[in-house]
CSV table of C-alpha atoms and ligand atoms in Angstrom, one decimal:
chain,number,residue,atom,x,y,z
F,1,UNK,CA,31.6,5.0,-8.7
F,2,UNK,CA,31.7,6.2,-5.2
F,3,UNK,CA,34.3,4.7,-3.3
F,4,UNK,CA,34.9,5.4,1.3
F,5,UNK,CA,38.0,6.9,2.8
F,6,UNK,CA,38.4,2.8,3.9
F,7,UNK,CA,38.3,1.5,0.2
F,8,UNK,CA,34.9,0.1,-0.1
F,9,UNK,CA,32.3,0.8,-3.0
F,10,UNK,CA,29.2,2.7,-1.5
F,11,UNK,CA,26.4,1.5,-4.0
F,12,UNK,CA,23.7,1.7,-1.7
F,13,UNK,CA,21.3,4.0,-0.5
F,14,UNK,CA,18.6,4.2,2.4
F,15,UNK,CA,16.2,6.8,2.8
F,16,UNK,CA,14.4,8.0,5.4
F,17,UNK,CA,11.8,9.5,4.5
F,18,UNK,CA,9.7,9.9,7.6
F,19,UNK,CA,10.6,10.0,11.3
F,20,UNK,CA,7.1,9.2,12.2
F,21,UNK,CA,5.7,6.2,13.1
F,22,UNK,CA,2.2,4.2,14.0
F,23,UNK,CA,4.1,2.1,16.5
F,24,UNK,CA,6.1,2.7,19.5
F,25,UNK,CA,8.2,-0.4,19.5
F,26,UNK,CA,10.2,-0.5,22.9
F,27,UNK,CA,13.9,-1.0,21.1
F,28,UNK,CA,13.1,2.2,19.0
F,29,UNK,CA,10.5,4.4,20.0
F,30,UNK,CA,9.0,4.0,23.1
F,31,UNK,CA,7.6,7.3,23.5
F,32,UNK,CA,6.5,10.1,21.2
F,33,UNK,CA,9.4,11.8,20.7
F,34,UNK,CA,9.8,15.4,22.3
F,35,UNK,CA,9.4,17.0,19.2
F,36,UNK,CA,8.8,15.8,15.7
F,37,UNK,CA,11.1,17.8,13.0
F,38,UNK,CA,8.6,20.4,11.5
F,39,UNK,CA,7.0,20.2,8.4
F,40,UNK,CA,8.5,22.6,6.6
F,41,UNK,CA,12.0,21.1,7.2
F,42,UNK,CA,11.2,17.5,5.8
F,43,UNK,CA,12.3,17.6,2.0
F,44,UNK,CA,10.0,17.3,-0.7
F,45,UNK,CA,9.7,14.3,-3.3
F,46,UNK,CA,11.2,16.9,-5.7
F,47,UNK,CA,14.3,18.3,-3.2
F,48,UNK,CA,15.1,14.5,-2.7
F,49,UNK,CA,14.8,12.9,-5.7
F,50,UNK,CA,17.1,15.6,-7.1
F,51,UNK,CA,19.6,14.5,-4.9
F,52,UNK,CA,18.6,10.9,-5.7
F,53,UNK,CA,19.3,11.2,-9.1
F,54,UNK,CA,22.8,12.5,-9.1
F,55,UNK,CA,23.2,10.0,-6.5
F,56,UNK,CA,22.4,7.3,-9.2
F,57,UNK,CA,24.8,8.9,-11.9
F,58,UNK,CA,27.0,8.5,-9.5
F,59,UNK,CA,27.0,4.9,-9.1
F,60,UNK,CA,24.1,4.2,-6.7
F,61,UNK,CA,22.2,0.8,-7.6
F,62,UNK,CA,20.0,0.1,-4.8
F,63,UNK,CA,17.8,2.3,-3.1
F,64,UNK,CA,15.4,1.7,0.2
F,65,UNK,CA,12.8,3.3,1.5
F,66,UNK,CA,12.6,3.1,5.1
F,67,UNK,CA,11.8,5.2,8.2
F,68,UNK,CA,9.9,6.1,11.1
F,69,UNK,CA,7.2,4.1,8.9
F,70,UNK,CA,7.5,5.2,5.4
F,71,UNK,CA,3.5,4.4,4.7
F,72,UNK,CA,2.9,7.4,6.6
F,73,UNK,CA,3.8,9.7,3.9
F,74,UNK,CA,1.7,10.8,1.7
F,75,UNK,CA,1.3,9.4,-1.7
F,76,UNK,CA,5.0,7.6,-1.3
F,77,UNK,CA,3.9,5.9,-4.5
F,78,UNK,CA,4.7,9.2,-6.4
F,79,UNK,CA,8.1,9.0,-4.6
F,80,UNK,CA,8.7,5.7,-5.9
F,81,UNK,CA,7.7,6.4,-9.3
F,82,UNK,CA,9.8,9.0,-9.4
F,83,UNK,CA,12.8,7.0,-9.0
F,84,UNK,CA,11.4,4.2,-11.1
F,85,UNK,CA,10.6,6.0,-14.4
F,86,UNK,CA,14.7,7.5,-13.8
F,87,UNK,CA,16.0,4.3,-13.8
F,88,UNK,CA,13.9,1.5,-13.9
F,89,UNK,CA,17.0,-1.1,-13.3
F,90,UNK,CA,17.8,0.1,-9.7
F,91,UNK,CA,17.2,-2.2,-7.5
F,92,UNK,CA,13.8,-0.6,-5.2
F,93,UNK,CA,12.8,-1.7,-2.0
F,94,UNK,CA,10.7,-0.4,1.3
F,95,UNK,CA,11.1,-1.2,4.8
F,96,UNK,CA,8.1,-1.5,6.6
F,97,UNK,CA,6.2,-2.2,9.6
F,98,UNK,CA,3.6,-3.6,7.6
F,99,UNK,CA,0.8,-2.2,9.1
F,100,UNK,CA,-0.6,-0.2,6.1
F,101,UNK,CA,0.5,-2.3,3.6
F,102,UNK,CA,-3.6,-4.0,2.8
F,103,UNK,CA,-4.5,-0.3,1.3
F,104,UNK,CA,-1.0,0.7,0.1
F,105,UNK,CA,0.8,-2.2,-1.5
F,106,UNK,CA,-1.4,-2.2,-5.1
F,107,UNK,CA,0.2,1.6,-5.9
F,108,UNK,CA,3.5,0.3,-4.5
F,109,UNK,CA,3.9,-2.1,-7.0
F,110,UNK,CA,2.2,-0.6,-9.9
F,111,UNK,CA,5.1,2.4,-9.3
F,112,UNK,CA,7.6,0.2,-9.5
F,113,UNK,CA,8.3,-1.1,-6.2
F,114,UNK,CA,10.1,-4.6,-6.4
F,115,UNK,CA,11.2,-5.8,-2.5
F,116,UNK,CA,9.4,-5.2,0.7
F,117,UNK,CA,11.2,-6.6,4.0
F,118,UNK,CA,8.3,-6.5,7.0
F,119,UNK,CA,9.1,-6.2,10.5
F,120,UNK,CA,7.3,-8.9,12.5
F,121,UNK,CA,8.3,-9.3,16.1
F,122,UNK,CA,5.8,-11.9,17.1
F,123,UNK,CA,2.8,-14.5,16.2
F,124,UNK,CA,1.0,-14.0,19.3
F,125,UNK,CA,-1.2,-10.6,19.2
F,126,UNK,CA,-0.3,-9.9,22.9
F,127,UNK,CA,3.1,-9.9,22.7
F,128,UNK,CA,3.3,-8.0,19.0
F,129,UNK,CA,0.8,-5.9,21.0
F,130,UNK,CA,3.3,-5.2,23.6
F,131,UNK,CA,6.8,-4.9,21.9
F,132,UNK,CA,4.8,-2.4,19.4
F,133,UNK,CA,2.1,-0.5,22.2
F,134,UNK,CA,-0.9,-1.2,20.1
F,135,UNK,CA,-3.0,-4.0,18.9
F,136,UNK,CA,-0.8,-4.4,15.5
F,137,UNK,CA,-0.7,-8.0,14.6
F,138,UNK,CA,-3.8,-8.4,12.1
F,139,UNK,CA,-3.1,-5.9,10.1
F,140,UNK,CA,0.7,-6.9,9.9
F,141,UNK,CA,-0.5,-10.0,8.6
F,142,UNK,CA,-3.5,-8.6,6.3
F,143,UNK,CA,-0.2,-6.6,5.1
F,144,UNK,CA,2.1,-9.9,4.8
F,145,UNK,CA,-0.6,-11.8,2.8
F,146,UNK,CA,-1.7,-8.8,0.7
F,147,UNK,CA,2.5,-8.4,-0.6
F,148,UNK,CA,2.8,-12.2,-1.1
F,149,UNK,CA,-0.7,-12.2,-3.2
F,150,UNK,CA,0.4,-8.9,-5.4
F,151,UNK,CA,3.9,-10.6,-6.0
F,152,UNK,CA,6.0,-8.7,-4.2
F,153,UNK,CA,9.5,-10.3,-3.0
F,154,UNK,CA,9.2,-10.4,0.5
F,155,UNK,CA,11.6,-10.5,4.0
F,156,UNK,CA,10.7,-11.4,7.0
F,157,UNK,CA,12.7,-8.9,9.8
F,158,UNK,CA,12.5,-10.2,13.8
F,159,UNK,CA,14.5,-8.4,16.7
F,160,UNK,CA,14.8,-11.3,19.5
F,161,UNK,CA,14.1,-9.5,22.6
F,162,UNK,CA,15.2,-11.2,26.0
F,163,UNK,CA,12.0,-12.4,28.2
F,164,UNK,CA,9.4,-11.0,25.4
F,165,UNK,CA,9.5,-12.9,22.0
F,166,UNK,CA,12.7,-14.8,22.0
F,167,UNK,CA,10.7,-17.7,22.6
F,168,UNK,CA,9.4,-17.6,19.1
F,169,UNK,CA,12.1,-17.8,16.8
F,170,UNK,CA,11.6,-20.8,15.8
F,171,UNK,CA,7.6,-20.3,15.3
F,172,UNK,CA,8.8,-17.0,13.2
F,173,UNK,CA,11.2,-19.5,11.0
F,174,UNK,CA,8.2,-22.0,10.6
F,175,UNK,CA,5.8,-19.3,9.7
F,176,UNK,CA,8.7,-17.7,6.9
F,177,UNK,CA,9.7,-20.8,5.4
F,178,UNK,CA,6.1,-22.1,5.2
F,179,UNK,CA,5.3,-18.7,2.6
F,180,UNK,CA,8.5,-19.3,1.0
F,181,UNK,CA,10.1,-16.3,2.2
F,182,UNK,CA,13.3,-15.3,4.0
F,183,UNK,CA,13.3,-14.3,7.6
F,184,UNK,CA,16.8,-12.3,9.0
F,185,UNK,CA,16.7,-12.3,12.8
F,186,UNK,CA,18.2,-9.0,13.6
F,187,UNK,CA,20.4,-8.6,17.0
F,188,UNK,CA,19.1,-5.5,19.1
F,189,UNK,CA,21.4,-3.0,18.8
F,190,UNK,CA,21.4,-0.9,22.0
F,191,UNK,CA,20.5,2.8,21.6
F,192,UNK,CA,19.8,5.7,24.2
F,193,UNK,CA,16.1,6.6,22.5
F,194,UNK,CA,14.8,2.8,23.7
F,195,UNK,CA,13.1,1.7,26.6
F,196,UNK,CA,16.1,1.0,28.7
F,197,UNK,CA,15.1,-2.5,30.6
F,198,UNK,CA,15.3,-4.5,26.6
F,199,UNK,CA,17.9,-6.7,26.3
F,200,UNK,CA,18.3,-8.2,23.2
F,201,UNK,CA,19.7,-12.1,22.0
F,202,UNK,CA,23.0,-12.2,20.3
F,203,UNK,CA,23.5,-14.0,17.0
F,204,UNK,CA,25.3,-17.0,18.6
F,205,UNK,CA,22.6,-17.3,21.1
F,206,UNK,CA,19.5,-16.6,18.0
F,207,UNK,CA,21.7,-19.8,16.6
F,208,UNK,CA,21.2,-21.9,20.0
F,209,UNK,CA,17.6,-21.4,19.7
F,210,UNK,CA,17.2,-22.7,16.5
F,211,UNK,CA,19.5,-25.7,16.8
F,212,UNK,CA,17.6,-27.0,19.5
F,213,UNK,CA,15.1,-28.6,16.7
F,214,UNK,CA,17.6,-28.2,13.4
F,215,UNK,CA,21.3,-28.6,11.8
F,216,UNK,CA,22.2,-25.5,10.4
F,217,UNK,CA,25.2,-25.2,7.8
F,218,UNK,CA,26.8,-22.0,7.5
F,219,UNK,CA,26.5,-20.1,4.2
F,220,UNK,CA,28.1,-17.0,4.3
F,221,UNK,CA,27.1,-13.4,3.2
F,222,UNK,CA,25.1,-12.6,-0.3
F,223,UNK,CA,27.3,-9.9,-2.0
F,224,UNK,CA,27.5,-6.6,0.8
F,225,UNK,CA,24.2,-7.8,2.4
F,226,UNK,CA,24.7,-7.3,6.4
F,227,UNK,CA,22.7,-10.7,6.8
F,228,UNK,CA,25.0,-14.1,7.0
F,229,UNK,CA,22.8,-16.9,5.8
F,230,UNK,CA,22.5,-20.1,7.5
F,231,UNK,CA,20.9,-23.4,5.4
F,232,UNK,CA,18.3,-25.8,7.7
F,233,UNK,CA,20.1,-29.0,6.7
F,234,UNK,CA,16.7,-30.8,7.3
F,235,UNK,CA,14.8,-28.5,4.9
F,236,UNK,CA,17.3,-26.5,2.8
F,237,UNK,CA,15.3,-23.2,4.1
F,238,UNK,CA,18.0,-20.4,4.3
F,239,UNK,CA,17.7,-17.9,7.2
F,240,UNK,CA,19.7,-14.6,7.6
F,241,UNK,CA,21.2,-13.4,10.7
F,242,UNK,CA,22.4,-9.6,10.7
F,243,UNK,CA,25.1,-9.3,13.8
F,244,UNK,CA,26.3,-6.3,14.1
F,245,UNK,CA,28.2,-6.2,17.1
F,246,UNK,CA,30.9,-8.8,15.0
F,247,UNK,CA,32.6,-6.3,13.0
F,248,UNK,CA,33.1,-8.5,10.1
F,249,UNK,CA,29.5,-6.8,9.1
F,250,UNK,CA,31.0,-3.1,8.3
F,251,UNK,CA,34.1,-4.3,6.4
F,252,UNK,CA,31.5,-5.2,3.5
F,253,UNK,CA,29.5,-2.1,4.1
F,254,UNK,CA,28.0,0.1,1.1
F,255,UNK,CA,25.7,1.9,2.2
F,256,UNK,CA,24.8,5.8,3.5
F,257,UNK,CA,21.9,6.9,4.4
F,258,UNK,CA,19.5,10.1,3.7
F,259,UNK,CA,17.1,11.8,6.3
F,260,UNK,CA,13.8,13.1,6.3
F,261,UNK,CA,15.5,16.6,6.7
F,262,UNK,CA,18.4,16.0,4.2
F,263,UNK,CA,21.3,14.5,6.7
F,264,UNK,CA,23.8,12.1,5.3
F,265,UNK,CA,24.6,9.6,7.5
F,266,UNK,CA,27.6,7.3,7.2
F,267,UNK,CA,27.1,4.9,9.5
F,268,UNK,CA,24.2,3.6,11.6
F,269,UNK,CA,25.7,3.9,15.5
F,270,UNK,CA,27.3,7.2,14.5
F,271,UNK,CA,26.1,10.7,15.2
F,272,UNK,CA,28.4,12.4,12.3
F,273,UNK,CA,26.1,13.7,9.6
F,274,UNK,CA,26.3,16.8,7.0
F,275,UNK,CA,23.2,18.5,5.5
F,276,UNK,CA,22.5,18.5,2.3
F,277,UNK,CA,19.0,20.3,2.8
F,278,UNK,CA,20.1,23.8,1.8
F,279,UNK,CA,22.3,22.4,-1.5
F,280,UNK,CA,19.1,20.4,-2.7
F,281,UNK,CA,16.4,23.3,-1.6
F,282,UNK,CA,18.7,26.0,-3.0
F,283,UNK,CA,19.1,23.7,-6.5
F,284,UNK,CA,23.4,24.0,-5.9
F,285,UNK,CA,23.8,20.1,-6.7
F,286,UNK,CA,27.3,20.4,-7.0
F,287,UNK,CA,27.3,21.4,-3.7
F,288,UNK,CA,25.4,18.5,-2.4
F,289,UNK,CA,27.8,16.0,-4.4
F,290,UNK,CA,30.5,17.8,-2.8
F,291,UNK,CA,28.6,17.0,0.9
F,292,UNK,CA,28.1,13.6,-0.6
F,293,UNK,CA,32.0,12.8,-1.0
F,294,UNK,CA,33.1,14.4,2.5
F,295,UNK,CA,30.7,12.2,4.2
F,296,UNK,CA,32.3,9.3,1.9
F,297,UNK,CA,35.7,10.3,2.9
F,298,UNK,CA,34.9,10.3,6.7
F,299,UNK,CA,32.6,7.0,6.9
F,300,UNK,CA,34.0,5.1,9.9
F,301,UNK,CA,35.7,2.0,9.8
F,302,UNK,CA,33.1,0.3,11.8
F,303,UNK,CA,30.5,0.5,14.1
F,304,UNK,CA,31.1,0.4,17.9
F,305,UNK,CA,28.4,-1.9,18.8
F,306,UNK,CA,30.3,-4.8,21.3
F,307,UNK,CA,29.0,-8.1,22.3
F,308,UNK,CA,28.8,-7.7,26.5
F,309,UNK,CA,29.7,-3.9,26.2
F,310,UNK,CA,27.4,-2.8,28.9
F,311,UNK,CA,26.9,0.9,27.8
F,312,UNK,CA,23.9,2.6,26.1
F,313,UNK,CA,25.0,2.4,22.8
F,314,UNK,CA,24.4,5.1,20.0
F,315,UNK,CA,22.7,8.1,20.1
F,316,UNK,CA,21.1,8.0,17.0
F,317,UNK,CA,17.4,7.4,16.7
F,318,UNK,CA,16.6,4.0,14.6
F,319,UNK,CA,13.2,5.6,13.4
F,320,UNK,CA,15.1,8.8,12.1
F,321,UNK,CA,17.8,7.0,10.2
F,322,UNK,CA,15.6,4.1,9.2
F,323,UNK,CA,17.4,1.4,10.9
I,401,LIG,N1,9.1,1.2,10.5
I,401,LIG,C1,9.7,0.3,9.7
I,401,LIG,C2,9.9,-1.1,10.3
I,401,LIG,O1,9.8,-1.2,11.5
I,401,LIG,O2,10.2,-2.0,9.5
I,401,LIG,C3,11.0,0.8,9.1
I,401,LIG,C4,11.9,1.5,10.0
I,401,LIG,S1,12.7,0.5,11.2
I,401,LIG,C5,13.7,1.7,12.0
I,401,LIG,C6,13.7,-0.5,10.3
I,401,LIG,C7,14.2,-1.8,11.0
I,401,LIG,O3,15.0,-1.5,12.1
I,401,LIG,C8,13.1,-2.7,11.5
I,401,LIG,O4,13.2,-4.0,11.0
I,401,LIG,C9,13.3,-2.7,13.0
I,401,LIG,O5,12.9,-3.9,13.6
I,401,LIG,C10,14.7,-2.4,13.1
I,401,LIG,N2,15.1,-1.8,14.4
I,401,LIG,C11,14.6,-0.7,14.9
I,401,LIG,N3,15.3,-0.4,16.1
I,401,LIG,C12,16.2,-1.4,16.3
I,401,LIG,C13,17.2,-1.7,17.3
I,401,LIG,N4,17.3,-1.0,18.3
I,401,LIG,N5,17.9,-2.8,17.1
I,401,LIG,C14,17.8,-3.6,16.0
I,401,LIG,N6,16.9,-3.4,15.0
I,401,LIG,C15,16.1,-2.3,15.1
I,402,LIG,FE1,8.2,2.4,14.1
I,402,LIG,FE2,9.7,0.7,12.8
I,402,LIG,FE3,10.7,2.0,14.9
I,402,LIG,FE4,8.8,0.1,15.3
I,402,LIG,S1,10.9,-0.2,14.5
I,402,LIG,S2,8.8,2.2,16.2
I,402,LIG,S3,7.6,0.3,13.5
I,402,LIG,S4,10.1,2.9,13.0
């Protein structure tokens, strides 16, 4: 079992496994980065899964995929494969933009890929086309359709953005509950890599918005999940809401996360991170487990996101830690 320096089982892990991305969404990546990380430094299927796998002896249960968009590498079925044919009881999902999911979601799920959460930001193809910097609403919802129609378990992610799309939260909850799927409206969390003019909607005020048309009974949070659920007493639909600048979000937390390039990071807003890249390249696993329980040791209490906090927030890039 792998247990923090604050108490808390770490059973979760989120890989990265591309910085890249098809979109330049203004809260993430606005602009091309500077520099992409060269090739020859992003780890292999092989280097990561190695560490993936001691990871899961270890005590790991649930592993996502995320990014940059993770649809952008290369035969990421293989990936997911990989992990499934290890152990096919681990809990393995993909965060996506959704955006090449109408060609890509049949391998998905024939490797064994059970969950898909799908960023959608907006309904109307101007403002999607905005928020993302390119005309990206049909094939977000080609990609939406094509994972309902396959079976795949499907969430709904929005970031309410001040002045853009927060006037369609409650067409994004209409459009969710009508497939039968959950949507988690996800506060902006401020970072120096986005556009700097976003503001984003805080939880409470994501709750105003949708209790102008509906009661909503609290629910509370599923397990470690950073999403509190809310019930529409009118319907019984349950939303999610993930708010992290309450801290009662990081006192559950159990997750790290894996880069593209090998770093494990313990915490979203924070910069600390240890390289496991030569451990995993060089085959010295025992090395990388050691890594694995420094960075456990020093994962921070909590994150220092603050509700009216006017600075810049963290440093780290969303589309290199996979948000
Ligand atoms: N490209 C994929 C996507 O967009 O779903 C996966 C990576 S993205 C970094 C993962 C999630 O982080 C997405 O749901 C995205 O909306 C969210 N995200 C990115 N930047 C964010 C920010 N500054 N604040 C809150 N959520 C953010
Ligand atoms: Fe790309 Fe996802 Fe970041 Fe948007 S949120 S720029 S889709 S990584």
């Amino acid at each position: 079992m792998l247990i923090d320096g604050h108490g808390r089982t770490v059973n979760y892990l989120r890989i990265s496994v591309t910085e890249r991305c098809n979109f330049r969404c203004q809260y993430c990546m606005p602009e091309k980065p500077f520099s992409w990380v060269p090739q020859e430094n992003l780890l292999s299927f092989e280097e990561l899964f190695r560490f993936v796998r001691v990871a899961i002896d270890r005590g790991i249960e649930k592993i996502r995929i995320t990014g940059g968009e993770p649809l952008l590498r290369q035969d990421l079925d293989r990936f997911i494969g990989m992990i499934h044919d290890y152990a096919p009881e681990i809990d393995l999902a993909l965060t996506t933009n959704g955006y090449l999911l109408p060609e890509t979601a049949p391998a998905l799920k024939a490797a064994g890929l059970k969950r898909l959460n799908i960023s959608i930001d907006s309904l109307k193809p101007a403002v999607a086309a905005q928020i993302a910097q390119k005309n990206v609403l049909p094939k977000v919802l080609e990609g939406i359709e094509t994972a309902l129609n396959l079976g795949l378990k499907v969430k709904l992610n929005m970031v309410p953005l001040r002045g853009i799309n927060d006037g369609e939260i409650l067409d994004l909850l209409e459009f969710a509950r009508e497939r039968g799927v959950r949507i988690r409206f996800i506060e902006y969390m401020e970072n120096t890599h986005a556009d700097a003019s976003i503001q984003g909607l805080y939880g409470k005020e994501i709750l105003d918005r949708i209790k102008r048309r509906y009661t909503i009974r609290k629910l509370g949070r599923e397990g470690s999940s950073p999403a509190f659920h809310y019930e529409i007493v009118e319907n019984g639909y349950v939303f999610g809401l993930i708010d992290p600048h309450k801290h009662d979000f990081c006192e559950s937390c159990n997750r790290i996360r894996l880069t593209a390039e090998g770093y494990l990071i313990p915490c979203l807003y924070f910069d600390e991170a240890q390289s496991i890249s030569r451990a995993v390249r060089g085959g010295d696993i025992d090395e990388a487990v050691e890594i694995l329980d420094r960075v456990l040791a020093d994962k921070p209490k909590e994150n220092r996101w603050r509700e009216g906090d006017e600075n810049e927030g963290s440093d780290r890039a969303f589309y290199e830690t996979g948000g």
